CSV table of C-alpha atoms and ligand atoms in Angstrom, one decimal:
chain,number,residue,atom,x,y,z
N,1,UNK,CA,-9.2,12.2,-9.6
N,2,UNK,CA,-11.6,10.1,-7.6
N,3,UNK,CA,-15.3,9.4,-7.3
N,4,UNK,CA,-15.9,10.9,-3.9
N,5,UNK,CA,-17.7,14.2,-4.8
N,6,UNK,CA,-20.4,16.4,-3.4
N,7,UNK,CA,-23.7,16.3,-5.2
N,8,UNK,CA,-26.3,18.9,-4.0
N,9,UNK,CA,-24.2,19.5,-1.0
N,10,UNK,CA,-24.0,15.8,0.0
N,11,UNK,CA,-20.8,13.8,-0.2
N,12,UNK,CA,-21.3,10.7,-2.4
N,13,UNK,CA,-19.2,7.6,-3.1
N,14,UNK,CA,-19.9,7.3,-6.9
N,15,UNK,CA,-23.7,7.6,-6.9
N,16,UNK,CA,-24.3,6.7,-3.3
N,17,UNK,CA,-24.7,9.2,-0.4
N,18,UNK,CA,-22.3,8.2,2.3
N,19,UNK,CA,-25.0,8.5,4.9
N,20,UNK,CA,-26.7,5.4,3.4
N,21,UNK,CA,-23.6,3.4,4.2
N,22,UNK,CA,-23.3,4.8,7.7
N,23,UNK,CA,-27.0,4.0,8.4
N,24,UNK,CA,-26.6,0.5,7.1
N,25,UNK,CA,-23.3,-0.7,8.7
N,26,UNK,CA,-22.4,1.9,11.3
N,27,UNK,CA,-19.2,3.9,11.6
N,28,UNK,CA,-16.3,3.9,11.4
N,29,UNK,CA,-16.2,2.2,8.0
N,30,UNK,CA,-13.8,2.2,5.1
N,31,UNK,CA,-15.5,3.0,1.8
N,32,UNK,CA,-13.9,2.0,-1.5
N,33,UNK,CA,-15.0,3.1,-4.9
N,34,UNK,CA,-14.7,0.4,-7.6
N,35,UNK,CA,-14.7,3.0,-10.4
N,36,UNK,CA,-11.8,4.8,-8.8
N,37,UNK,CA,-9.8,1.6,-8.4
N,38,UNK,CA,-10.4,0.7,-12.0
N,39,UNK,CA,-9.6,4.1,-13.2
N,40,UNK,CA,-6.2,4.1,-11.5
N,41,UNK,CA,-5.3,0.6,-12.6
N,42,UNK,CA,-6.1,1.7,-16.2
N,43,UNK,CA,-4.2,5.0,-15.9
N,44,UNK,CA,-1.2,3.2,-14.7
N,45,UNK,CA,-1.4,0.6,-17.5
N,46,UNK,CA,-1.8,3.3,-20.0
N,47,UNK,CA,1.2,5.2,-18.7
N,48,UNK,CA,3.4,2.2,-19.4
N,49,UNK,CA,1.7,1.1,-22.7
N,50,UNK,CA,4.5,2.6,-24.8
N,51,UNK,CA,7.1,0.2,-23.2
N,52,UNK,CA,7.8,-3.0,-25.1
N,53,UNK,CA,7.5,-5.6,-22.3
N,54,UNK,CA,6.0,-4.9,-18.9
N,55,UNK,CA,4.4,-6.6,-15.9
N,56,UNK,CA,2.4,-4.8,-13.3
N,57,UNK,CA,2.1,-6.4,-9.9
N,58,UNK,CA,-0.2,-4.5,-7.5
N,59,UNK,CA,1.6,-4.2,-4.1
N,60,UNK,CA,-1.2,-5.8,-2.1
N,61,UNK,CA,0.2,-4.7,1.2
N,62,UNK,CA,-1.4,-1.3,0.3
N,63,UNK,CA,-4.9,-2.8,0.3
N,64,UNK,CA,-5.2,-6.6,0.5
N,65,UNK,CA,-9.0,-6.7,0.8
N,66,UNK,CA,-10.2,-9.6,-1.4
N,67,UNK,CA,-12.8,-7.5,-3.3
N,68,UNK,CA,-10.1,-4.9,-4.1
N,69,UNK,CA,-7.8,-7.7,-5.3
N,70,UNK,CA,-10.6,-9.0,-7.4
N,71,UNK,CA,-10.8,-5.6,-9.1
N,72,UNK,CA,-7.1,-5.7,-9.7
N,73,UNK,CA,-7.3,-9.2,-11.1
N,74,UNK,CA,-10.1,-8.3,-13.5
N,75,UNK,CA,-7.9,-5.4,-14.7
N,76,UNK,CA,-5.2,-7.9,-15.5
N,77,UNK,CA,-2.8,-6.9,-12.8
N,78,UNK,CA,-0.5,-9.3,-11.0
N,79,UNK,CA,0.4,-9.2,-7.3
N,80,UNK,CA,3.4,-8.2,-5.3
N,81,UNK,CA,3.2,-10.1,-2.0
N,82,UNK,CA,5.4,-10.1,1.1
N,83,UNK,CA,4.0,-13.0,3.2
N,84,UNK,CA,2.3,-16.3,2.9
N,85,UNK,CA,-0.9,-14.6,3.9
N,86,UNK,CA,-0.7,-12.1,1.1
N,87,UNK,CA,0.2,-14.9,-1.3
N,88,UNK,CA,-2.9,-16.9,-0.3
N,89,UNK,CA,-5.0,-13.7,-0.8
N,90,UNK,CA,-3.6,-13.1,-4.3
N,91,UNK,CA,-4.4,-16.7,-5.3
N,92,UNK,CA,-7.9,-16.5,-3.7
N,93,UNK,CA,-8.6,-13.4,-5.8
N,94,UNK,CA,-7.9,-15.3,-8.9
N,95,UNK,CA,-4.5,-13.7,-9.7
N,96,UNK,CA,-2.5,-16.3,-11.7
N,97,UNK,CA,0.4,-17.7,-9.8
N,98,UNK,CA,2.7,-16.8,-12.7
N,99,UNK,CA,1.8,-13.1,-12.2
N,100,UNK,CA,2.8,-13.1,-8.5
N,101,UNK,CA,6.1,-11.7,-7.3
N,102,UNK,CA,7.2,-12.6,-3.8
N,103,UNK,CA,9.1,-9.7,-2.2
N,104,UNK,CA,9.9,-9.3,1.5
N,105,UNK,CA,13.0,-9.1,3.5
N,106,UNK,CA,12.3,-12.0,5.8
N,107,UNK,CA,10.7,-14.8,3.9
N,108,UNK,CA,10.4,-17.8,6.1
N,109,UNK,CA,11.0,-21.3,4.9
N,110,UNK,CA,7.3,-22.3,5.0
N,111,UNK,CA,6.5,-19.2,2.9
N,112,UNK,CA,9.1,-20.0,0.3
N,113,UNK,CA,7.7,-23.6,0.2
N,114,UNK,CA,4.2,-22.0,-0.2
N,115,UNK,CA,5.5,-20.0,-3.2
N,116,UNK,CA,7.1,-23.0,-4.8
N,117,UNK,CA,4.0,-25.1,-4.2
N,118,UNK,CA,1.9,-22.4,-5.9
N,119,UNK,CA,4.4,-22.0,-8.8
N,120,UNK,CA,4.7,-18.3,-8.5
N,121,UNK,CA,6.3,-16.2,-11.2
N,122,UNK,CA,9.2,-14.7,-9.3
N,123,UNK,CA,10.9,-14.4,-5.9
N,124,UNK,CA,12.7,-11.2,-5.3
N,125,UNK,CA,15.8,-12.3,-3.3
N,126,UNK,CA,16.8,-9.9,-0.5
N,127,UNK,CA,20.1,-11.5,0.5
N,128,UNK,CA,22.7,-14.0,-0.5
N,129,UNK,CA,21.6,-16.1,2.5
N,130,UNK,CA,18.0,-16.1,1.4
N,131,UNK,CA,18.9,-17.0,-2.2
N,132,UNK,CA,21.0,-20.0,-1.0
N,133,UNK,CA,18.2,-21.3,1.1
N,134,UNK,CA,15.6,-20.9,-1.6
N,135,UNK,CA,17.7,-22.5,-4.3
N,136,UNK,CA,18.3,-25.5,-2.0
N,137,UNK,CA,14.6,-25.9,-1.2
N,138,UNK,CA,13.7,-25.7,-4.9
N,139,UNK,CA,16.4,-28.1,-6.0
N,140,UNK,CA,15.4,-30.6,-3.3
N,141,UNK,CA,11.9,-30.5,-4.8
N,142,UNK,CA,13.1,-30.8,-8.4
N,143,UNK,CA,12.1,-27.3,-9.1
N,144,UNK,CA,13.8,-24.2,-10.4
N,145,UNK,CA,12.8,-20.9,-8.8
N,146,UNK,CA,12.6,-17.8,-11.1
N,147,UNK,CA,14.3,-15.0,-9.1
N,148,UNK,CA,15.4,-11.4,-9.2
N,149,UNK,CA,18.1,-10.0,-6.9
N,150,UNK,CA,17.0,-7.0,-5.0
N,151,UNK,CA,19.7,-4.4,-4.8
N,152,UNK,CA,20.0,-1.5,-2.4
N,153,UNK,CA,21.2,1.4,-4.5
N,154,UNK,CA,21.9,3.8,-1.6
N,155,UNK,CA,19.6,6.5,-2.9
N,156,UNK,CA,17.7,8.8,-0.6
N,157,UNK,CA,14.0,8.7,-1.7
N,158,UNK,CA,13.4,12.0,0.2
N,159,UNK,CA,10.3,10.6,1.9
N,160,UNK,CA,9.4,9.8,5.5
N,161,UNK,CA,12.3,8.0,7.1
N,162,UNK,CA,10.0,5.1,8.2
N,163,UNK,CA,9.1,4.3,4.6
N,164,UNK,CA,12.4,4.9,3.0
N,165,UNK,CA,14.0,1.6,1.8
N,166,UNK,CA,16.8,2.4,-0.6
N,167,UNK,CA,19.6,3.9,1.6
N,168,UNK,CA,22.6,1.9,2.6
N,169,UNK,CA,21.5,1.7,6.2
N,170,UNK,CA,18.1,0.3,5.4
N,171,UNK,CA,17.6,-3.4,5.8
N,172,UNK,CA,16.5,-4.0,2.2
N,173,UNK,CA,18.3,-5.7,-0.7
N,174,UNK,CA,22.0,-6.3,-1.2
N,175,UNK,CA,24.5,-3.4,-1.5
N,176,UNK,CA,24.7,-2.5,-5.2
N,177,UNK,CA,28.5,-2.6,-5.1
N,178,UNK,CA,28.5,-6.2,-4.0
N,179,UNK,CA,25.6,-7.3,-6.3
N,180,UNK,CA,27.8,-8.5,-9.1
N,181,UNK,CA,29.5,-11.1,-7.0
N,182,UNK,CA,26.3,-12.2,-5.2
N,183,UNK,CA,24.5,-12.5,-8.6
N,184,UNK,CA,27.2,-14.7,-10.0
N,185,UNK,CA,27.3,-17.0,-7.0
N,186,UNK,CA,23.5,-17.3,-6.8
N,187,UNK,CA,23.1,-17.7,-10.6
N,188,UNK,CA,25.3,-20.8,-10.4
N,189,UNK,CA,23.1,-22.7,-7.9
N,190,UNK,CA,21.0,-25.6,-9.0
N,191,UNK,CA,17.3,-24.8,-8.2
N,192,UNK,CA,17.7,-21.1,-9.1
N,193,UNK,CA,17.0,-19.3,-12.4
N,194,UNK,CA,18.3,-15.9,-11.5
N,195,UNK,CA,16.9,-13.8,-14.3
N,196,UNK,CA,17.0,-10.2,-13.1
N,197,UNK,CA,17.4,-7.4,-10.6
N,198,UNK,CA,14.9,-5.5,-8.5
N,199,UNK,CA,14.9,-2.1,-6.7
N,200,UNK,CA,12.4,-0.3,-4.5
N,201,UNK,CA,13.6,2.8,-2.7
N,202,UNK,CA,10.6,3.9,-0.7
N,203,UNK,CA,7.0,4.9,-0.7
N,204,UNK,CA,5.1,8.2,-1.1
N,205,UNK,CA,7.8,9.7,-3.3
N,206,UNK,CA,7.1,13.3,-4.1
N,207,UNK,CA,9.4,13.7,-7.1
N,208,UNK,CA,10.9,11.4,-9.8
N,209,UNK,CA,14.5,12.3,-9.4
N,210,UNK,CA,15.4,9.7,-6.7
N,211,UNK,CA,13.7,7.0,-8.7
N,212,UNK,CA,15.6,8.1,-11.8
N,213,UNK,CA,18.8,8.0,-9.9
N,214,UNK,CA,18.1,4.5,-8.7
N,215,UNK,CA,17.1,3.3,-12.1
N,216,UNK,CA,20.3,4.7,-13.6
N,217,UNK,CA,22.3,2.7,-11.1
N,218,UNK,CA,20.3,-0.4,-11.9
N,219,UNK,CA,20.9,0.1,-15.6
N,220,UNK,CA,24.7,0.3,-14.9
N,221,UNK,CA,24.4,-2.9,-12.9
N,222,UNK,CA,22.6,-4.7,-15.7
N,223,UNK,CA,25.4,-3.7,-18.1
N,224,UNK,CA,28.0,-4.8,-15.7
N,225,UNK,CA,26.3,-8.2,-15.1
N,226,UNK,CA,26.0,-8.8,-18.8
N,227,UNK,CA,29.6,-7.9,-19.4
N,228,UNK,CA,30.5,-10.5,-16.8
N,229,UNK,CA,28.5,-13.1,-18.8
N,230,UNK,CA,25.3,-13.1,-16.7
N,231,UNK,CA,21.8,-13.3,-18.1
N,232,UNK,CA,19.4,-10.5,-17.3
N,233,UNK,CA,15.9,-10.6,-18.8
N,234,UNK,CA,13.9,-8.9,-16.1
N,235,UNK,CA,14.2,-5.6,-14.1
N,236,UNK,CA,11.7,-4.9,-11.3
N,237,UNK,CA,11.4,-1.2,-10.6
N,238,UNK,CA,9.3,-1.5,-7.5
N,239,UNK,CA,6.6,1.0,-6.5
N,240,UNK,CA,6.7,4.2,-4.6
N,241,UNK,CA,4.9,6.8,-6.6
N,242,UNK,CA,3.3,9.2,-4.2
N,243,UNK,CA,-0.2,10.7,-4.1
N,244,UNK,CA,-1.6,14.0,-2.9
N,245,UNK,CA,-3.0,13.9,0.5
N,246,UNK,CA,-3.9,17.6,0.7
N,247,UNK,CA,-6.3,19.1,-1.8
N,248,UNK,CA,-4.3,21.1,-4.4
N,249,UNK,CA,-1.0,19.3,-3.9
N,250,UNK,CA,0.7,18.3,-7.2
N,251,UNK,CA,2.5,15.0,-7.6
N,252,UNK,CA,4.2,13.4,-10.6
N,253,UNK,CA,1.6,11.7,-12.7
N,254,UNK,CA,1.8,8.0,-13.8
N,255,UNK,CA,2.3,9.4,-17.4
N,256,UNK,CA,5.3,11.4,-16.3
N,257,UNK,CA,6.7,8.4,-14.4
N,258,UNK,CA,6.1,6.2,-17.5
N,259,UNK,CA,7.9,8.7,-19.7
N,260,UNK,CA,10.9,8.9,-17.3
N,261,UNK,CA,11.1,5.1,-17.2
N,262,UNK,CA,11.0,4.9,-21.0
N,263,UNK,CA,13.8,7.4,-21.2
N,264,UNK,CA,16.0,5.9,-18.5
N,265,UNK,CA,15.5,2.3,-19.3
N,266,UNK,CA,15.6,2.5,-23.1
N,267,UNK,CA,17.8,-0.2,-24.5
N,268,UNK,CA,17.8,-2.4,-21.4
N,269,UNK,CA,16.1,-5.1,-23.4
N,270,UNK,CA,14.3,-6.6,-20.4
N,271,UNK,CA,10.8,-7.1,-19.2
N,272,UNK,CA,10.2,-4.1,-16.9
N,273,UNK,CA,8.2,-5.0,-13.8
N,274,UNK,CA,6.3,-2.6,-11.5
N,275,UNK,CA,4.9,-2.9,-8.0
N,276,UNK,CA,2.6,0.1,-7.5
N,277,UNK,CA,0.4,0.2,-4.4
N,278,UNK,CA,-0.6,3.6,-3.1
N,279,UNK,CA,-1.0,5.2,-6.5
N,280,UNK,CA,-3.6,2.6,-7.5
N,281,UNK,CA,-5.7,2.5,-4.3
N,282,UNK,CA,-4.8,5.6,-2.2
N,283,UNK,CA,-7.6,7.9,-3.1
N,284,UNK,CA,-10.0,5.1,-4.0
N,285,UNK,CA,-11.0,4.9,-0.3
N,286,UNK,CA,-12.2,7.1,2.5
N,287,UNK,CA,-12.7,6.4,6.2
N,288,UNK,CA,-16.2,7.4,7.1
N,289,UNK,CA,-16.6,8.4,10.7
N,290,UNK,CA,-19.2,10.1,13.0
N,291,UNK,CA,-18.5,12.9,15.4
N,292,UNK,CA,-19.1,11.6,19.0
N,293,UNK,CA,-19.0,15.1,20.5
N,294,UNK,CA,-17.3,18.4,20.4
N,295,UNK,CA,-15.3,19.3,23.5
N,296,UNK,CA,-14.2,22.8,24.4
N,297,UNK,CA,-10.5,23.1,25.1
N,298,UNK,CA,-8.7,25.4,27.5
N,299,UNK,CA,-6.7,27.2,24.8
N,300,UNK,CA,-8.9,27.8,21.8
N,301,UNK,CA,-9.6,25.2,19.2
N,302,UNK,CA,-12.2,22.6,20.3
N,303,UNK,CA,-11.6,18.9,20.1
N,304,UNK,CA,-13.8,17.2,17.6
N,305,UNK,CA,-13.9,13.6,18.9
N,306,UNK,CA,-14.7,11.2,16.2
N,307,UNK,CA,-15.5,7.5,16.4
N,308,UNK,CA,-12.5,6.5,14.2
N,309,UNK,CA,-9.2,6.2,16.0
N,310,UNK,CA,-5.5,5.5,15.5
N,311,UNK,CA,-6.3,1.8,15.6
N,312,UNK,CA,-8.5,2.2,12.5
N,313,UNK,CA,-6.2,4.6,10.6
N,314,UNK,CA,-2.7,4.5,11.9
N,315,UNK,CA,-0.9,6.8,9.5
N,316,UNK,CA,-1.3,10.1,11.3
N,317,UNK,CA,-0.1,8.6,14.6
N,318,UNK,CA,2.7,6.6,12.9
N,319,UNK,CA,4.1,8.9,10.3
N,320,UNK,CA,2.5,12.3,11.2
N,321,UNK,CA,0.6,11.8,8.0
N,322,UNK,CA,-2.0,14.3,6.8
N,323,UNK,CA,-5.5,13.1,5.7
N,324,UNK,CA,-8.0,15.7,4.4
N,325,UNK,CA,-11.0,15.8,6.7
N,326,UNK,CA,-14.4,16.8,5.2
N,327,UNK,CA,-18.0,16.8,6.4
N,328,UNK,CA,-20.4,14.5,4.6
N,329,UNK,CA,-22.9,17.3,4.5
N,330,UNK,CA,-21.1,20.7,5.1
N,331,UNK,CA,-23.3,23.4,6.5
N,332,UNK,CA,-21.3,26.1,4.9
N,333,UNK,CA,-19.5,27.3,8.1
N,334,UNK,CA,-15.9,26.5,9.0
N,335,UNK,CA,-14.1,26.0,12.3
N,336,UNK,CA,-10.6,25.5,13.5
N,337,UNK,CA,-10.5,22.3,15.4
N,338,UNK,CA,-8.3,19.4,16.8
N,339,UNK,CA,-9.6,16.2,15.2
N,340,UNK,CA,-9.0,13.3,17.6
N,341,UNK,CA,-10.2,9.7,18.2
N,342,UNK,CA,-11.4,8.2,21.5
N,343,UNK,CA,-8.2,6.2,22.3
N,344,UNK,CA,-6.5,6.8,25.5
N,345,UNK,CA,-3.3,8.4,24.2
N,346,UNK,CA,-2.4,11.7,22.8
N,347,UNK,CA,-1.0,10.0,19.7
N,348,UNK,CA,-4.6,9.4,18.7
N,349,UNK,CA,-4.8,12.7,17.0
N,350,UNK,CA,-5.6,13.1,13.3
N,351,UNK,CA,-5.1,16.9,13.1
N,352,UNK,CA,-4.3,19.9,15.3
N,353,UNK,CA,-5.6,23.4,14.7
N,354,UNK,CA,-7.0,22.4,11.3
N,355,UNK,CA,-9.4,24.6,9.4
N,356,UNK,CA,-12.3,22.2,8.7
N,357,UNK,CA,-16.1,22.2,8.0
N,358,UNK,CA,-18.0,23.1,11.1
N,359,UNK,CA,-19.2,19.9,12.8
N,360,UNK,CA,-21.3,18.9,15.8
N,361,UNK,CA,-22.1,15.7,17.6
N,362,UNK,CA,-23.7,13.1,15.3
N,363,UNK,CA,-22.3,14.6,12.0
N,364,UNK,CA,-20.6,12.4,9.5
N,365,UNK,CA,-17.2,13.2,8.1
N,366,UNK,CA,-14.5,11.5,6.1
N,367,UNK,CA,-10.7,11.1,6.2
N,368,UNK,CA,-9.8,11.1,2.5
N,369,UNK,CA,-7.2,9.1,0.7
N,370,UNK,CA,-7.5,6.3,3.1
N,371,UNK,CA,-7.6,3.5,0.5
N,372,UNK,CA,-3.9,2.6,0.9
N,373,UNK,CA,-2.3,1.5,4.1
N,374,UNK,CA,-5.6,2.1,5.9
N,375,UNK,CA,-7.7,-0.8,7.0
N,376,UNK,CA,-4.8,-3.2,6.5
N,377,UNK,CA,-2.8,-1.4,9.3
N,378,UNK,CA,-5.7,-1.5,11.7
N,379,UNK,CA,-5.4,-3.0,15.1
N,380,UNK,CA,-7.8,-3.8,18.0
N,381,UNK,CA,-6.1,-1.4,20.4
N,382,UNK,CA,-8.3,-0.3,23.3
N,383,UNK,CA,-10.4,-3.4,22.5
N,384,UNK,CA,-12.2,-1.5,19.7
N,385,UNK,CA,-12.5,-4.4,17.3
N,386,UNK,CA,-11.6,-4.2,13.6
N,387,UNK,CA,-13.1,-1.7,11.3
N,388,UNK,CA,-15.6,-2.7,8.6
N,389,UNK,CA,-15.0,-2.2,4.8
N,390,UNK,CA,-17.5,-1.7,2.0
N,391,UNK,CA,-17.1,-1.2,-1.7
N,392,UNK,CA,-19.4,1.0,-3.8
N,393,UNK,CA,-20.3,0.4,-7.4
N,394,UNK,CA,-22.5,3.0,-8.8
N,395,UNK,CA,-25.5,3.4,-6.5
N,396,UNK,CA,-25.0,0.1,-4.7
N,397,UNK,CA,-22.6,-1.1,-2.1
N,398,UNK,CA,-21.5,-4.4,-0.5
N,399,UNK,CA,-19.8,-5.1,2.8
N,400,UNK,CA,-16.4,-6.5,1.7
N,401,UNK,CA,-15.0,-7.0,5.3
N,402,UNK,CA,-17.2,-7.5,8.3
N,403,UNK,CA,-16.7,-5.4,11.3
N,404,UNK,CA,-14.9,-7.7,13.8
N,405,UNK,CA,-16.4,-7.1,17.2
N,406,UNK,CA,-14.3,-6.9,20.4
N,407,UNK,CA,-16.2,-10.1,21.6
N,408,UNK,CA,-14.9,-12.0,18.6
N,409,UNK,CA,-11.3,-11.0,19.4
N,410,UNK,CA,-11.6,-11.9,23.1
N,411,UNK,CA,-13.3,-15.2,22.2
N,412,UNK,CA,-9.9,-16.3,20.8
N,413,UNK,CA,-8.2,-15.7,24.1
N,414,UNK,CA,-7.8,-18.3,26.8
N,415,UNK,CA,-7.3,-18.1,30.6
N,416,UNK,CA,-5.1,-21.1,31.6
N,417,UNK,CA,-6.4,-23.6,34.2
N,418,UNK,CA,-3.7,-22.5,36.7
N,419,UNK,CA,-5.2,-19.0,36.8
N,420,UNK,CA,-8.7,-20.2,37.5
S,1,LIG,N1,7.2,-2.9,-3.5
S,1,LIG,C1,7.9,-3.1,-2.3
S,1,LIG,C2,9.0,-4.0,-2.2
S,1,LIG,C3,7.4,-2.4,-1.2
S,1,LIG,O1,8.1,-2.5,0.0
S,1,LIG,C4,6.3,-1.5,-1.3
S,1,LIG,C5,5.9,-0.7,-0.1
S,1,LIG,C6,5.7,-1.3,-2.6
S,1,LIG,C7,6.2,-2.1,-3.6
S,1,LIG,C8,4.6,-0.4,-2.8
S,1,LIG,O2,4.9,0.9,-2.6
S,1,LIG,P1,3.9,2.1,-2.9
S,1,LIG,O3,3.7,2.0,-4.4
S,1,LIG,O4,2.6,1.8,-2.2
S,1,LIG,O5,4.5,3.3,-2.5
S,1,LIG,N2,2.6,2.0,5.6
S,1,LIG,C9,3.3,3.1,4.9
S,1,LIG,C10,3.8,2.6,3.5
S,1,LIG,C11,4.7,1.5,3.5
S,1,LIG,C12,5.2,1.0,2.2
S,1,LIG,C13,5.9,-0.3,2.3
S,1,LIG,N3,6.4,-0.8,1.0
S,1,LIG,C14,2.3,4.3,4.8
S,1,LIG,O6,1.2,4.2,5.3
S,1,LIG,O7,2.7,5.3,4.2
């Protein structure tokens, strides 16, 4: 459920016609709905409310916009961060340091120091080597870093291979069959309070079974660690819950996920931690675009060339991802079209042979479910600048990220003397 609906034949974000935004700030532009963000944060919290001790950290890689983070912070969510930049954003949005979990397979020394300086709640350790370095850094500063050890359970998440993280060949975590020894060695280091285990097997999961399989393995590991005399008070179950990108698709609900977690993790006697990203913000955003022109093709379906491109929304080019595409003011007719951007490569294609609302030059349309992994994956390829972002609240909106013009990007470039 989201708040992008037609009212009298005009697509609105909450109570605001999208054309108002396009007229004010131009296109392409990401439009977020505050009410939708809040709704999903609350639905997720509610889905876990029956569990005794929980901590929810929004995976801010999904949408790190400061206004979005402010909504999360107001909803009482913590943050899962994977870089110094994300850590700074979480703090700037007012998320308490203690509610921040630092994940990420390649934490650099300066980023660990940044986390120690801020006094964040937990580091999720990705390797024995990383744990040794962090413990030494913390000890040298007279600190003790609270940590969880991320394990790789060798479970196939059955999602796109580029966003699958829990198979043995993936770079993430330590092999679960070696976790006992690594845990024991790291737990004995000064500077480290190793308090738990973490797992995250992938993103956009379509069914709960792979998650359940991973959690069962994690439960076995917790029992094994405790039997060996280790202390385990926390278990981070990661994120990964998928969302429908096509109208009519059905995905497991947060409530079903919460029920599965309750069943599988009963008796663990830990604080269960969660890192949801997409499920919170995915359908809370659309990418609003304008049709530049419609070009006849040699073999049937015309090309609808829109002013958004793969640099603004990379998912279709990168993962072959589907985003529903709807006219802002449908005229009642349909057409079969190829939806493409203006960038000079064939990969800049959003859809081929898609049945869509009939469109012509100048019309507005949206790519739906673009609130997660949308603006944050944008680039300035083809010197197109960075896309603008706005947030709607009822019948008002605010620009929450300025459009960065190509001139601003080239202003940061330098031609050395010896080329003048
Ligand atoms: N925790 C960790 C350690 C992660 O690596 C991720 C996502 C999450 C949580 C959040 O997962 P979510 O709940 O959003 O599924 N760019 C890709 C998605 C990459 C996900 C990376 N890790 C896409 O556009 O589909």
